[in-house]
PDB file of C-alpha atoms in Angstrom:
ATOM      1  CA  MET S1135       0.611  24.941 -23.802  1.00 79.00           C
ATOM      2  CA  MET S1136      -1.851  23.216 -21.414  1.00 78.00           C
ATOM      3  CA  THR S1137      -5.006  24.888 -20.581  1.00 90.00           C
ATOM      4  CA  LEU S1138      -6.105  25.088 -16.797  1.00 85.00           C
ATOM      5  CA  THR S1139      -8.565  22.372 -17.527  1.00 88.00           C
ATOM      6  CA  GLU S1140      -5.979  20.202 -19.298  1.00 87.00           C
ATOM      7  CA  LYS S1141      -3.704  20.598 -16.290  1.00 85.00           C
ATOM      8  CA  TRP S1142      -6.164  19.579 -13.751  1.00 85.00           C
ATOM      9  CA  LYS S1143      -7.293  16.711 -16.017  1.00 86.00           C
ATOM     10  CA  MET S1144      -3.515  15.642 -15.759  1.00 86.00           C
ATOM     11  CA  GLU S1145      -3.183  16.171 -11.919  1.00 88.00           C
ATOM     12  CA  GLY S1146      -6.675  14.180 -11.565  1.00 87.00           C
ATOM     13  CA  LEU S1147      -4.863  11.353 -13.759  1.00 90.00           C
ATOM     14  CA  GLN S1148      -1.545  11.264 -11.700  1.00 90.00           C
ATOM     15  CA  GLN S1149      -3.457  11.287  -8.451  1.00 92.00           C
ATOM     16  CA  GLY S1150      -5.799   8.489  -9.496  1.00 91.00           C
ATOM     17  CA  LEU S1151      -2.714   6.549 -10.608  1.00 93.00           C
ATOM     18  CA  GLN S1152      -0.846   6.910  -7.162  1.00 94.00           C
ATOM     19  CA  GLN S1153      -3.934   6.068  -5.289  1.00 95.00           C
ATOM     20  CA  GLY S1154      -4.270   2.872  -7.646  1.00 95.00           C
ATOM     21  CA  ILE S1155      -0.812   1.879  -6.813  1.00 96.00           C
ATOM     22  CA  ILE S1156      -1.188   2.439  -2.994  1.00 97.00           C
ATOM     23  CA  GLU S1157      -4.406   0.292  -3.231  1.00 97.00           C
ATOM     24  CA  GLY S1158      -2.702  -2.473  -5.247  1.00 97.00           C
ATOM     25  CA  LEU S1159       0.481  -2.801  -2.930  1.00 98.00           C
ATOM     26  CA  LYS S1160      -2.110  -2.971   0.269  1.00 98.00           C
ATOM     27  CA  GLU S1161      -3.985  -5.869  -1.532  1.00 97.00           C
ATOM     28  CA  SER S1162      -0.743  -7.561  -2.436  1.00 97.00           C
ATOM     29  CA  ILE S1163       0.421  -7.177   1.243  1.00 97.00           C
ATOM     30  CA  LEU S1164      -2.535  -8.719   2.666  1.00 97.00           C
ATOM     31  CA  TYR S1165      -2.705 -11.645   0.016  1.00 97.00           C
ATOM     32  CA  THR S1166       0.917 -12.451   0.616  1.00 96.00           C
ATOM     33  CA  ILE S1167       0.001 -12.604   4.336  1.00 96.00           C
ATOM     34  CA  GLU S1168      -2.863 -14.777   4.060  1.00 96.00           C
ATOM     35  CA  LEU S1169      -0.850 -17.109   1.831  1.00 95.00           C
ATOM     36  CA  LYS S1170       1.799 -17.288   4.171  1.00 95.00           C
ATOM     37  CA  PHE S1171       0.479 -16.984   7.671  1.00 94.00           C
ATOM     38  CA  GLY S1172      -3.446 -17.522   7.332  1.00 93.00           C
ATOM     39  CA  SER S1173      -5.878 -15.192   8.810  1.00 91.00           C
ATOM     40  CA  ILE S1174      -4.702 -11.391   9.254  1.00 93.00           C
ATOM     41  CA  PRO S1175      -5.857  -9.639  12.702  1.00 92.00           C
ATOM     42  CA  ASN S1176      -8.060  -6.656  12.214  1.00 95.00           C
ATOM     43  CA  ASP S1177      -5.829  -3.989  13.997  1.00 94.00           C
ATOM     44  CA  PHE S1178      -2.997  -5.115  11.449  1.00 94.00           C
ATOM     45  CA  LYS S1179      -5.470  -4.358   8.520  1.00 95.00           C
ATOM     46  CA  GLU S1180      -6.502  -1.112   9.959  1.00 96.00           C
ATOM     47  CA  LYS S1181      -2.883   0.082  10.379  1.00 95.00           C
ATOM     48  CA  LEU S1182      -2.087  -0.901   6.742  1.00 96.00           C
ATOM     49  CA  ASN S1183      -5.168   1.011   5.603  1.00 96.00           C
ATOM     50  CA  ASN S1184      -3.607   3.956   7.162  1.00 96.00           C
ATOM     51  CA  ILE S1185      -0.624   4.131   4.908  1.00 96.00           C
ATOM     52  CA  SER S1186      -0.853   6.109   1.905  1.00 95.00           C
ATOM     53  CA  ASP S1187       3.047   6.250   1.142  1.00 96.00           C
ATOM     54  CA  ALA S1188       3.880   3.695  -1.418  1.00 96.00           C
ATOM     55  CA  ASN S1189       7.474   3.532  -0.452  1.00 96.00           C
ATOM     56  CA  ARG S1190       6.606   2.832   3.030  1.00 96.00           C
ATOM     57  CA  LEU S1191       4.018  -0.171   1.372  1.00 97.00           C
ATOM     58  CA  LYS S1192       6.965  -1.478  -0.664  1.00 97.00           C
ATOM     59  CA  GLU S1193       8.877  -1.535   2.571  1.00 96.00           C
ATOM     60  CA  ILE S1194       6.379  -3.483   4.306  1.00 96.00           C
ATOM     61  CA  GLN S1195       5.854  -5.923   1.483  1.00 96.00           C
ATOM     62  CA  LYS S1196       9.409  -6.724   1.509  1.00 95.00           C
ATOM     63  CA  LYS S1197       9.221  -7.401   5.067  1.00 95.00           C
ATOM     64  CA  VAL S1198       6.087  -9.772   4.307  1.00 95.00           C
ATOM     65  CA  VAL S1199       8.583 -11.776   1.969  1.00 94.00           C
ATOM     66  CA  PHE S1200      11.255 -12.687   4.569  1.00 95.00           C
ATOM     67  CA  ALA S1201       9.033 -12.796   7.371  1.00 96.00           C
ATOM     68  CA  ASN S1202       8.696 -16.217   9.445  1.00 95.00           C
ATOM     69  CA  ASN S1203       5.861 -14.801  11.116  1.00 92.00           C
ATOM     70  CA  LEU S1204       3.164 -11.829  11.666  1.00 90.00           C
ATOM     71  CA  ASP S1205       5.085 -10.549  14.500  1.00 90.00           C
ATOM     72  CA  GLU S1206       8.061  -9.560  12.458  1.00 92.00           C
ATOM     73  CA  ILE S1207       6.023  -7.270  10.408  1.00 91.00           C
ATOM     74  CA  VAL S1208       5.562  -3.782  11.919  1.00 83.00           C
ATOM     75  CA  VAL S1209       2.929  -1.778  10.751  1.00 85.00           C
ATOM     76  CA  GLU S1210       2.811   1.889  12.312  1.00 78.00           C
TER      77      GLU S1210
END
């Protein structure tokens, strides 16, 4: 059985891993956009940075891969 301290440590690690996944997805999205389309508007970056749902970021990442231009990628 876990002690309360061990449980807190595990929860902290899980939160840290989730945050790392989210930040990694954001970096990947921005990197892919730069490769495909060049510069990225600041408002796009700001909207992307406000997203904290990994599944939503994965949807955006898929859109980036298949988009023909930046206007096809909607970030809200």
